[in-house]
């Protein structure tokens, strides 16, 4: 398939097969560096087009109202009703962030980054200059974490108002599909509720996987469906509490004798008042794990990691050491394998997700400890 390049320009190399726009170019004859450069041009072009769309819809809404703007988006962009409403809402949000819109229009920041800034600014105070600068340098995942931390810092109330607004936006839809009669669930939850639900689902999915027959070919998403059904429909009299359903981390200030910088496991900042509320209904696990009764070094007595070991690993590793997947979905791996005499001791254990675990056992991957302990 052939496409025209997005900007004029030729290499000094006479053998280059990259013609100036608007001639067609066969991407099969481009070098890796030329293909990478092409992707950069596409990113900038997409950003500029996104800025044009935002400015156009905003101007249309100013003159004809949001309803007419949604109708035009429905017809001219051939969008769904939901998408048209979202497009007009996004255009309105950009009116509060002129610096972001300028960076988007010049192609300096990706459209998704800019939309995050505009949405955040519509919900609370932000330092637009700081966020635009970060958006120029960071990938989407890194920037999302930067934005969460920034909103927490700008809230001026330890993030309580931010969490309250997130809770106000919680929703769940549960409906029967007219196509095949199956039920569909779709929802949004605040970070505390989401982390608790993720931990419970991961624990139940792991239990189902461990209890299944060796020949069971149930797929992961099928076990997830079974796990949710079990958790929702469980007999409350017979159901037992989950293990460690939610892990919080915080720093201890020895000078003030107070906890600081409390966060959920995924790094989301948490108001200290919310952490104290959660502590009222939860077991408190000490951060000093090498104490009597914690059983972090059990040698060859047990093959599976203890609850205390798993909690300590979640706090230490935070996520899969291979790909970074959330710790709730990780398994415990013996660095020196159990079958080769490896002990179930905390310094011989790491968190890995299922695919990375298979890579270790089936594809010859190995785990190495760096000098800094990671």
mmCIF file of C-alpha atoms in Angstrom:
data_model
loop_
_atom_site.group_PDB
_atom_site.id
_atom_site.type_symbol
_atom_site.label_atom_id
_atom_site.label_comp_id
_atom_site.label_asym_id
_atom_site.label_seq_id
_atom_site.Cartn_x
_atom_site.Cartn_y
_atom_site.Cartn_z
ATOM 1 C CA UNK A 1 0.000 0.000 0.000
ATOM 2 C CA UNK A 2 1.285 3.459 -0.849
ATOM 3 C CA UNK A 3 0.821 6.748 0.987
ATOM 4 C CA UNK A 4 2.054 10.290 0.375
ATOM 5 C CA UNK A 5 4.536 11.696 2.883
ATOM 6 C CA UNK A 6 3.205 14.535 5.019
ATOM 7 C CA UNK A 7 5.962 17.109 4.600
ATOM 8 C CA UNK A 8 8.258 18.135 1.817
ATOM 9 C CA UNK A 9 11.887 17.206 2.001
ATOM 10 C CA UNK A 10 14.438 14.958 0.335
ATOM 11 C CA UNK A 11 17.516 13.273 1.643
ATOM 12 C CA UNK A 12 20.847 14.291 0.163
ATOM 13 C CA UNK A 13 21.301 10.608 -0.599
ATOM 14 C CA UNK A 14 20.406 10.317 -4.263
ATOM 15 C CA UNK A 15 19.250 6.743 -3.708
ATOM 16 C CA UNK A 16 16.539 7.755 -1.228
ATOM 17 C CA UNK A 17 13.091 6.516 -2.186
ATOM 18 C CA UNK A 18 11.332 9.222 -0.128
ATOM 19 C CA UNK A 19 9.842 11.674 -2.633
ATOM 20 C CA UNK A 20 8.485 15.078 -1.691
ATOM 21 C CA UNK A 21 4.783 15.359 -0.959
ATOM 22 C CA UNK A 22 2.333 14.758 -2.625
ATOM 23 C CA UNK A 23 3.978 11.983 -4.614
ATOM 24 C CA UNK A 24 3.355 8.416 -3.509
ATOM 25 C CA UNK A 25 6.025 6.451 -1.703
ATOM 26 C CA UNK A 26 6.446 2.728 -1.255
ATOM 27 C CA UNK A 27 7.101 2.224 2.475
ATOM 28 C CA UNK A 28 8.745 -1.118 1.712
ATOM 29 C CA UNK A 29 11.841 0.684 0.448
ATOM 30 C CA UNK A 30 12.204 3.030 3.421
ATOM 31 C CA UNK A 31 14.928 2.500 6.006
ATOM 32 C CA UNK A 32 14.095 2.058 9.681
ATOM 33 C CA UNK A 33 15.151 5.630 10.430
ATOM 34 C CA UNK A 34 12.955 6.910 7.594
ATOM 35 C CA UNK A 35 10.010 4.880 8.849
ATOM 36 C CA UNK A 36 10.535 6.291 12.332
ATOM 37 C CA UNK A 37 10.721 9.816 10.936
ATOM 38 C CA UNK A 38 7.502 9.134 9.051
ATOM 39 C CA UNK A 39 5.736 8.171 12.286
ATOM 40 C CA UNK A 40 6.882 11.451 13.825
ATOM 41 C CA UNK A 41 5.359 13.360 10.906
ATOM 42 C CA UNK A 42 2.119 11.434 11.318
ATOM 43 C CA UNK A 43 1.999 12.264 15.041
ATOM 44 C CA UNK A 44 2.430 15.969 14.385
ATOM 45 C CA UNK A 45 -0.137 15.927 11.569
ATOM 46 C CA UNK A 46 -2.677 14.137 13.780
ATOM 47 C CA UNK A 47 -2.100 16.714 16.530
ATOM 48 C CA UNK A 48 -2.648 19.612 14.135
ATOM 49 C CA UNK A 49 -5.819 18.035 12.749
ATOM 50 C CA UNK A 50 -7.082 17.465 16.289
ATOM 51 C CA UNK A 51 -6.502 21.152 17.084
ATOM 52 C CA UNK A 52 -8.376 22.171 13.925
ATOM 53 C CA UNK A 53 -11.321 19.981 14.882
ATOM 54 C CA UNK A 54 -11.403 21.344 18.446
ATOM 55 C CA UNK A 55 -11.290 24.983 17.283
ATOM 56 C CA UNK A 56 -13.936 24.383 14.621
ATOM 57 C CA UNK A 57 -16.391 22.615 16.931
ATOM 58 C CA UNK A 58 -15.850 25.217 19.667
ATOM 59 C CA UNK A 59 -16.591 28.039 17.214
ATOM 60 C CA UNK A 60 -19.678 26.219 15.943
ATOM 61 C CA UNK A 61 -20.933 25.686 19.494
ATOM 62 C CA UNK A 62 -20.336 29.369 20.350
ATOM 63 C CA UNK A 63 -22.479 30.501 17.427
ATOM 64 C CA UNK A 64 -25.128 27.782 17.184
ATOM 65 C CA UNK A 65 -25.131 26.156 20.616
ATOM 66 C CA UNK A 66 -23.941 22.737 21.814
ATOM 67 C CA UNK A 67 -26.964 20.924 20.403
ATOM 68 C CA UNK A 68 -26.355 22.110 16.859
ATOM 69 C CA UNK A 69 -22.621 21.433 17.203
ATOM 70 C CA UNK A 70 -23.367 17.851 18.238
ATOM 71 C CA UNK A 71 -25.673 17.442 15.243
ATOM 72 C CA UNK A 72 -22.990 18.723 12.868
ATOM 73 C CA UNK A 73 -20.391 16.380 14.441
ATOM 74 C CA UNK A 74 -22.886 13.545 14.010
ATOM 75 C CA UNK A 75 -23.344 14.302 10.309
ATOM 76 C CA UNK A 76 -19.999 15.677 9.119
ATOM 77 C CA UNK A 77 -17.715 13.469 11.246
ATOM 78 C CA UNK A 78 -20.103 10.509 10.898
ATOM 79 C CA UNK A 79 -19.761 10.006 14.645
ATOM 80 C CA UNK A 80 -22.062 8.129 16.988
ATOM 81 C CA UNK A 81 -24.330 10.189 19.260
ATOM 82 C CA UNK A 82 -22.097 9.424 22.233
ATOM 83 C CA UNK A 83 -18.931 10.317 20.336
ATOM 84 C CA UNK A 84 -20.459 13.536 18.977
ATOM 85 C CA UNK A 85 -21.414 14.616 22.490
ATOM 86 C CA UNK A 86 -17.888 13.795 23.712
ATOM 87 C CA UNK A 87 -16.283 15.725 20.826
ATOM 88 C CA UNK A 88 -18.252 18.886 21.597
ATOM 89 C CA UNK A 89 -17.575 18.549 25.329
ATOM 90 C CA UNK A 90 -13.837 18.184 24.656
ATOM 91 C CA UNK A 91 -13.867 21.252 22.406
ATOM 92 C CA UNK A 92 -15.476 23.253 25.201
ATOM 93 C CA UNK A 93 -12.838 22.088 27.705
ATOM 94 C CA UNK A 94 -10.007 23.335 25.483
ATOM 95 C CA UNK A 95 -11.257 26.913 25.877
ATOM 96 C CA UNK A 96 -9.735 26.859 29.383
ATOM 97 C CA UNK A 97 -6.256 25.764 28.233
ATOM 98 C CA UNK A 98 -5.006 28.057 25.435
ATOM 99 C CA UNK A 99 -1.360 27.059 25.945
ATOM 100 C CA UNK A 100 -2.274 23.396 25.527
ATOM 101 C CA UNK A 101 -4.286 24.139 22.395
ATOM 102 C CA UNK A 102 -1.343 26.085 20.988
ATOM 103 C CA UNK A 103 1.057 23.182 21.614
ATOM 104 C CA UNK A 104 -1.433 20.813 20.017
ATOM 105 C CA UNK A 105 -1.842 23.068 16.990
ATOM 106 C CA UNK A 106 1.914 23.240 16.458
ATOM 107 C CA UNK A 107 2.175 19.456 16.704
ATOM 108 C CA UNK A 108 4.371 19.584 19.819
ATOM 109 C CA UNK A 109 2.172 17.331 21.986
ATOM 110 C CA UNK A 110 -0.036 14.353 21.071
ATOM 111 C CA UNK A 111 -3.805 14.747 20.976
ATOM 112 C CA UNK A 112 -4.436 12.297 23.827
ATOM 113 C CA UNK A 113 -2.057 14.170 26.136
ATOM 114 C CA UNK A 114 -3.757 17.454 25.288
ATOM 115 C CA UNK A 115 -7.214 15.998 25.926
ATOM 116 C CA UNK A 116 -6.073 14.816 29.365
ATOM 117 C CA UNK A 117 -4.880 18.315 30.264
ATOM 118 C CA UNK A 118 -8.103 19.922 29.031
ATOM 119 C CA UNK A 119 -10.247 17.470 30.972
ATOM 120 C CA UNK A 120 -8.184 17.938 34.136
ATOM 121 C CA UNK A 121 -8.424 21.733 33.868
ATOM 122 C CA UNK A 122 -12.220 21.463 33.690
ATOM 123 C CA UNK A 123 -12.241 19.643 37.030
ATOM 124 C CA UNK A 124 -9.794 21.675 39.094
ATOM 125 C CA UNK A 125 -6.757 23.995 39.109
ATOM 126 C CA UNK A 126 -3.709 23.006 37.034
ATOM 127 C CA UNK A 127 -0.384 24.585 36.109
ATOM 128 C CA UNK A 128 -0.748 24.396 32.347
ATOM 129 C CA UNK A 129 2.887 25.263 31.614
ATOM 130 C CA UNK A 130 4.182 22.405 33.761
ATOM 131 C CA UNK A 131 1.823 19.892 32.169
ATOM 132 C CA UNK A 132 2.506 20.976 28.584
ATOM 133 C CA UNK A 133 6.240 20.681 29.198
ATOM 134 C CA UNK A 134 5.779 17.152 30.577
ATOM 135 C CA UNK A 135 3.501 16.237 27.659
ATOM 136 C CA UNK A 136 6.293 17.082 25.227
ATOM 137 C CA UNK A 137 8.666 14.576 26.823
ATOM 138 C CA UNK A 138 6.634 11.713 28.291
ATOM 139 C CA UNK A 139 4.778 8.754 26.824
ATOM 140 C CA UNK A 140 1.084 8.359 27.596
ATOM 141 C CA UNK A 141 1.460 6.090 30.624
ATOM 142 C CA UNK A 142 4.179 8.215 32.244
ATOM 143 C CA UNK A 143 2.270 11.413 31.553
ATOM 144 C CA UNK A 144 -0.915 9.973 33.063
ATOM 145 C CA UNK A 145 0.968 9.349 36.328
ATOM 146 C CA UNK A 146 2.507 12.833 36.173
ATOM 147 C CA UNK A 147 -0.960 14.331 35.727
ATOM 148 C CA UNK A 148 -2.402 12.375 38.679
ATOM 149 C CA UNK A 149 0.404 13.557 40.947
ATOM 150 C CA UNK A 150 0.014 17.132 39.688
ATOM 151 C CA UNK A 151 -3.738 17.187 40.389
ATOM 152 C CA UNK A 152 -3.107 15.829 43.877
ATOM 153 C CA UNK A 153 -0.524 18.540 44.576
ATOM 154 C CA UNK A 154 -2.756 21.317 43.197
ATOM 155 C CA UNK A 155 -5.815 20.280 45.175
ATOM 156 C CA UNK A 156 -4.611 22.101 48.356
ATOM 157 C CA UNK A 157 -6.577 19.646 50.515
ATOM 158 C CA UNK A 158 -4.421 16.496 50.305
ATOM 159 C CA UNK A 159 -6.476 15.254 47.353
ATOM 160 C CA UNK A 160 -9.788 14.956 49.221
ATOM 161 C CA UNK A 161 -11.705 17.129 46.740
ATOM 162 C CA UNK A 162 -10.148 15.248 43.810
ATOM 163 C CA UNK A 163 -11.189 11.875 45.204
ATOM 164 C CA UNK A 164 -14.653 13.241 45.993
ATOM 165 C CA UNK A 165 -15.108 14.392 42.397
ATOM 166 C CA UNK A 166 -13.951 11.019 41.114
ATOM 167 C CA UNK A 167 -16.507 9.286 43.312
ATOM 168 C CA UNK A 168 -19.230 11.579 41.999
ATOM 169 C CA UNK A 169 -18.428 10.325 38.482
ATOM 170 C CA UNK A 170 -18.774 6.648 39.407
ATOM 171 C CA UNK A 171 -21.246 4.722 37.298
ATOM 172 C CA UNK A 172 -22.166 1.204 36.265
ATOM 173 C CA UNK A 173 -24.301 0.012 33.379
ATOM 174 C CA UNK A 174 -25.615 -3.540 33.225
ATOM 175 C CA UNK A 175 -27.799 -4.498 30.292
ATOM 176 C CA UNK A 176 -28.845 -7.360 28.075
ATOM 177 C CA UNK A 177 -27.528 -7.277 24.530
ATOM 178 C CA UNK A 178 -30.290 -7.514 21.904
ATOM 179 C CA UNK A 179 -27.871 -9.293 19.564
ATOM 180 C CA UNK A 180 -27.269 -12.528 21.459
ATOM 181 C CA UNK A 181 -29.050 -12.157 24.799
ATOM 182 C CA UNK A 182 -25.825 -11.978 26.807
ATOM 183 C CA UNK A 183 -25.344 -9.358 29.522
ATOM 184 C CA UNK A 184 -22.784 -6.550 29.274
ATOM 185 C CA UNK A 185 -21.203 -4.672 32.189
ATOM 186 C CA UNK A 186 -19.489 -1.315 31.813
ATOM 187 C CA UNK A 187 -18.447 0.957 34.656
ATOM 188 C CA UNK A 188 -16.153 3.640 36.056
ATOM 189 C CA UNK A 189 -14.882 3.640 39.643
ATOM 190 C CA UNK A 190 -12.700 5.881 41.769
ATOM 191 C CA UNK A 191 -9.109 4.687 42.430
ATOM 192 C CA UNK A 192 -9.860 3.279 45.903
ATOM 193 C CA UNK A 193 -12.871 1.251 44.759
ATOM 194 C CA UNK A 194 -11.072 0.185 41.588
ATOM 195 C CA UNK A 195 -7.995 -1.054 43.429
ATOM 196 C CA UNK A 196 -10.135 -2.987 45.917
ATOM 197 C CA UNK A 197 -12.154 -4.599 43.120
ATOM 198 C CA UNK A 198 -9.025 -5.435 41.134
ATOM 199 C CA UNK A 199 -7.424 -7.111 44.150
ATOM 200 C CA UNK A 200 -10.564 -9.150 44.861
ATOM 201 C CA UNK A 201 -10.936 -10.222 41.212
ATOM 202 C CA UNK A 202 -7.261 -11.133 40.926
ATOM 203 C CA UNK A 203 -7.448 -13.209 44.110
ATOM 204 C CA UNK A 204 -10.549 -15.080 42.933
ATOM 205 C CA UNK A 205 -9.167 -15.615 39.418
ATOM 206 C CA UNK A 206 -5.986 -17.037 40.926
ATOM 207 C CA UNK A 207 -8.019 -19.361 43.170
ATOM 208 C CA UNK A 208 -10.041 -20.634 40.187
ATOM 209 C CA UNK A 209 -6.876 -21.201 38.153
ATOM 210 C CA UNK A 210 -5.142 -23.094 40.945
ATOM 211 C CA UNK A 211 -8.221 -25.260 41.600
ATOM 212 C CA UNK A 212 -8.862 -26.114 37.938
ATOM 213 C CA UNK A 213 -8.057 -29.489 36.428
ATOM 214 C CA UNK A 214 -4.809 -29.817 34.504
ATOM 215 C CA UNK A 215 -6.743 -30.253 31.263
ATOM 216 C CA UNK A 216 -8.954 -27.216 31.819
ATOM 217 C CA UNK A 217 -8.598 -24.895 28.815
ATOM 218 C CA UNK A 218 -10.545 -21.998 30.322
ATOM 219 C CA UNK A 219 -9.219 -18.691 29.013
ATOM 220 C CA UNK A 220 -8.217 -15.826 31.286
ATOM 221 C CA UNK A 221 -11.174 -13.608 30.347
ATOM 222 C CA UNK A 222 -13.536 -16.530 30.982
ATOM 223 C CA UNK A 223 -12.057 -17.044 34.459
ATOM 224 C CA UNK A 224 -12.471 -13.318 35.056
ATOM 225 C CA UNK A 225 -16.164 -13.624 34.240
ATOM 226 C CA UNK A 226 -16.431 -16.613 36.591
ATOM 227 C CA UNK A 227 -14.558 -14.723 39.308
ATOM 228 C CA UNK A 228 -16.909 -11.742 39.116
ATOM 229 C CA UNK A 229 -19.955 -14.010 39.216
ATOM 230 C CA UNK A 230 -18.566 -15.834 42.263
ATOM 231 C CA UNK A 231 -17.820 -12.605 44.114
ATOM 232 C CA UNK A 232 -21.221 -11.045 43.398
ATOM 233 C CA UNK A 233 -23.352 -14.141 43.912
ATOM 234 C CA UNK A 234 -21.446 -15.697 46.828
ATOM 235 C CA UNK A 235 -23.426 -16.833 49.870
ATOM 236 C CA UNK A 236 -22.460 -14.150 52.369
ATOM 237 C CA UNK A 237 -22.773 -16.553 55.299
ATOM 238 C CA UNK A 238 -20.316 -18.991 53.769
ATOM 239 C CA UNK A 239 -17.950 -16.599 52.019
ATOM 240 C CA UNK A 240 -14.725 -15.847 53.797
ATOM 241 C CA UNK A 241 -12.892 -12.515 53.673
ATOM 242 C CA UNK A 242 -10.291 -11.994 50.989
ATOM 243 C CA UNK A 243 -6.644 -12.042 51.963
ATOM 244 C CA UNK A 244 -4.841 -8.771 51.430
ATOM 245 C CA UNK A 245 -7.416 -6.879 49.361
ATOM 246 C CA UNK A 246 -5.787 -3.479 49.324
ATOM 247 C CA UNK A 247 -2.187 -2.405 49.884
ATOM 248 C CA UNK A 248 -1.317 1.190 50.766
ATOM 249 C CA UNK A 249 2.156 2.622 51.141
ATOM 250 C CA UNK A 250 3.244 5.720 53.036
ATOM 251 C CA UNK A 251 6.382 7.359 54.394
ATOM 252 C CA UNK A 252 6.898 7.785 58.127
ATOM 253 C CA UNK A 253 8.189 11.160 59.262
ATOM 254 C CA UNK A 254 10.137 10.437 62.454
ATOM 255 C CA UNK A 255 10.317 14.154 63.289
ATOM 256 C CA UNK A 256 6.576 14.847 63.226
ATOM 257 C CA UNK A 257 5.555 11.259 64.055
ATOM 258 C CA UNK A 258 3.120 11.275 61.125
ATOM 259 C CA UNK A 259 2.558 9.356 57.910
ATOM 260 C CA UNK A 260 3.185 11.229 54.666
ATOM 261 C CA UNK A 261 2.650 10.673 50.933
ATOM 262 C CA UNK A 262 0.125 7.856 51.206
ATOM 263 C CA UNK A 263 -0.488 6.085 47.886
ATOM 264 C CA UNK A 264 -2.379 3.192 46.396
ATOM 265 C CA UNK A 265 -0.303 0.385 44.962
ATOM 266 C CA UNK A 266 -0.569 1.777 41.417
ATOM 267 C CA UNK A 267 0.998 5.052 42.590
ATOM 268 C CA UNK A 268 -2.218 7.065 42.869
ATOM 269 C CA UNK A 269 -1.892 9.634 45.700
ATOM 270 C CA UNK A 270 -4.439 9.112 48.486
ATOM 271 C CA UNK A 271 -5.709 11.659 51.028
ATOM 272 C CA UNK A 272 -4.521 10.704 54.511
ATOM 273 C CA UNK A 273 -8.094 10.978 55.785
ATOM 274 C CA UNK A 274 -9.127 8.298 53.288
ATOM 275 C CA UNK A 275 -6.233 6.060 54.367
ATOM 276 C CA UNK A 276 -7.356 6.379 57.988
ATOM 277 C CA UNK A 277 -10.937 5.563 56.992
ATOM 278 C CA UNK A 278 -9.792 2.425 55.197
ATOM 279 C CA UNK A 279 -7.682 1.442 58.203
ATOM 280 C CA UNK A 280 -10.803 1.335 60.368
ATOM 281 C CA UNK A 281 -12.167 -1.600 58.353
ATOM 282 C CA UNK A 282 -8.940 -3.395 57.457
ATOM 283 C CA UNK A 283 -6.146 -5.423 58.939
ATOM 284 C CA UNK A 284 -2.992 -3.359 59.437
ATOM 285 C CA UNK A 285 0.098 -5.152 58.159
ATOM 286 C CA UNK A 286 3.340 -3.722 59.540
ATOM 287 C CA UNK A 287 5.976 -2.451 57.154
ATOM 288 C CA UNK A 288 8.699 -4.100 59.240
ATOM 289 C CA UNK A 289 8.324 -7.559 57.766
ATOM 290 C CA UNK A 290 11.408 -9.248 59.196
ATOM 291 C CA UNK A 291 9.744 -9.682 62.597
ATOM 292 C CA UNK A 292 8.697 -12.746 64.530
ATOM 293 C CA UNK A 293 5.592 -14.334 63.043
ATOM 294 C CA UNK A 294 5.861 -12.778 59.583
ATOM 295 C CA UNK A 295 7.500 -15.884 58.092
ATOM 296 C CA UNK A 296 9.455 -14.248 55.283
ATOM 297 C CA UNK A 297 12.151 -16.927 55.355
ATOM 298 C CA UNK A 298 10.526 -20.364 55.409
ATOM 299 C CA UNK A 299 13.231 -22.274 53.537
ATOM 300 C CA UNK A 300 12.033 -25.590 52.130
ATOM 301 C CA UNK A 301 9.144 -25.940 54.588
ATOM 302 C CA UNK A 302 6.618 -24.431 52.156
ATOM 303 C CA UNK A 303 6.677 -24.279 48.360
ATOM 304 C CA UNK A 304 4.088 -21.496 48.009
ATOM 305 C CA UNK A 305 4.721 -17.986 49.281
ATOM 306 C CA UNK A 306 3.019 -17.032 52.541
ATOM 307 C CA UNK A 307 0.524 -14.166 52.751
ATOM 308 C CA UNK A 308 3.138 -12.012 54.486
ATOM 309 C CA UNK A 309 5.691 -12.784 51.760
ATOM 310 C CA UNK A 310 3.265 -11.877 48.992
ATOM 311 C CA UNK A 311 2.408 -8.590 50.704
ATOM 312 C CA UNK A 312 6.099 -7.785 51.191
ATOM 313 C CA UNK A 313 6.767 -8.576 47.513
ATOM 314 C CA UNK A 314 3.900 -6.308 46.401
ATOM 315 C CA UNK A 315 5.399 -3.437 48.391
ATOM 316 C CA UNK A 316 8.964 -4.177 47.259
ATOM 317 C CA UNK A 317 8.476 -5.012 43.546
ATOM 318 C CA UNK A 318 5.250 -2.996 43.033
ATOM 319 C CA UNK A 319 4.510 -4.736 39.717
ATOM 320 C CA UNK A 320 5.735 -7.505 37.421
ATOM 321 C CA UNK A 321 9.512 -7.124 37.248
ATOM 322 C CA UNK A 322 9.396 -8.109 33.573
ATOM 323 C CA UNK A 323 6.688 -6.014 31.919
ATOM 324 C CA UNK A 324 5.309 -3.836 34.716
ATOM 325 C CA UNK A 325 1.824 -5.349 34.944
ATOM 326 C CA UNK A 326 -0.120 -4.521 38.122
ATOM 327 C CA UNK A 327 0.970 -6.575 41.144
ATOM 328 C CA UNK A 328 -2.557 -7.847 41.776
ATOM 329 C CA UNK A 329 -2.231 -10.065 38.673
ATOM 330 C CA UNK A 330 1.250 -11.345 39.446
ATOM 331 C CA UNK A 331 2.491 -14.724 40.616
ATOM 332 C CA UNK A 332 5.417 -15.411 42.926
ATOM 333 C CA UNK A 333 8.487 -16.881 41.215
ATOM 334 C CA UNK A 334 11.511 -18.561 42.843
ATOM 335 C CA UNK A 335 14.688 -17.052 41.372
ATOM 336 C CA UNK A 336 16.542 -20.291 42.176
ATOM 337 C CA UNK A 337 13.731 -22.628 41.214
ATOM 338 C CA UNK A 338 12.082 -24.835 43.825
ATOM 339 C CA UNK A 339 12.809 -27.940 41.719
ATOM 340 C CA UNK A 340 16.523 -27.092 41.948
ATOM 341 C CA UNK A 341 16.541 -26.667 45.700
ATOM 342 C CA UNK A 342 15.601 -22.980 45.857
ATOM 343 C CA UNK A 343 14.133 -21.875 49.216
ATOM 344 C CA UNK A 344 10.875 -20.000 49.703
ATOM 345 C CA UNK A 345 12.708 -17.038 51.192
ATOM 346 C CA UNK A 346 11.865 -13.406 50.489
ATOM 347 C CA UNK A 347 15.230 -12.699 48.834
ATOM 348 C CA UNK A 348 14.686 -15.655 46.462
ATOM 349 C CA UNK A 349 11.215 -14.501 45.360
ATOM 350 C CA UNK A 350 9.973 -11.975 42.800
ATOM 351 C CA UNK A 351 6.643 -10.926 41.310
ATOM 352 C CA UNK A 352 5.993 -11.822 37.670
ATOM 353 C CA UNK A 353 2.800 -11.899 35.609
ATOM 354 C CA UNK A 354 1.682 -15.145 33.961
ATOM 355 C CA UNK A 355 3.160 -14.435 30.469
ATOM 356 C CA UNK A 356 6.539 -13.415 31.952
ATOM 357 C CA UNK A 357 6.440 -16.453 34.251
ATOM 358 C CA UNK A 358 6.017 -18.664 31.167
ATOM 359 C CA UNK A 359 8.909 -16.851 29.490
ATOM 360 C CA UNK A 360 11.125 -17.758 32.433
ATOM 361 C CA UNK A 361 10.137 -21.425 32.613
ATOM 362 C CA UNK A 362 9.559 -22.141 28.910
ATOM 363 C CA UNK A 363 11.797 -19.725 26.975
ATOM 364 C CA UNK A 364 14.947 -19.661 29.086
ATOM 365 C CA UNK A 365 14.588 -16.181 30.584
ATOM 366 C CA UNK A 366 16.498 -15.604 33.818
ATOM 367 C CA UNK A 367 16.197 -13.197 36.745
ATOM 368 C CA UNK A 368 19.247 -11.210 37.827
ATOM 369 C CA UNK A 369 19.600 -8.950 40.863
ATOM 370 C CA UNK A 370 21.215 -5.572 40.257
ATOM 371 C CA UNK A 371 23.647 -3.959 42.681
ATOM 372 C CA UNK A 372 20.884 -1.603 43.883
ATOM 373 C CA UNK A 373 18.797 -4.615 44.917
ATOM 374 C CA UNK A 374 16.226 -4.541 42.112
#
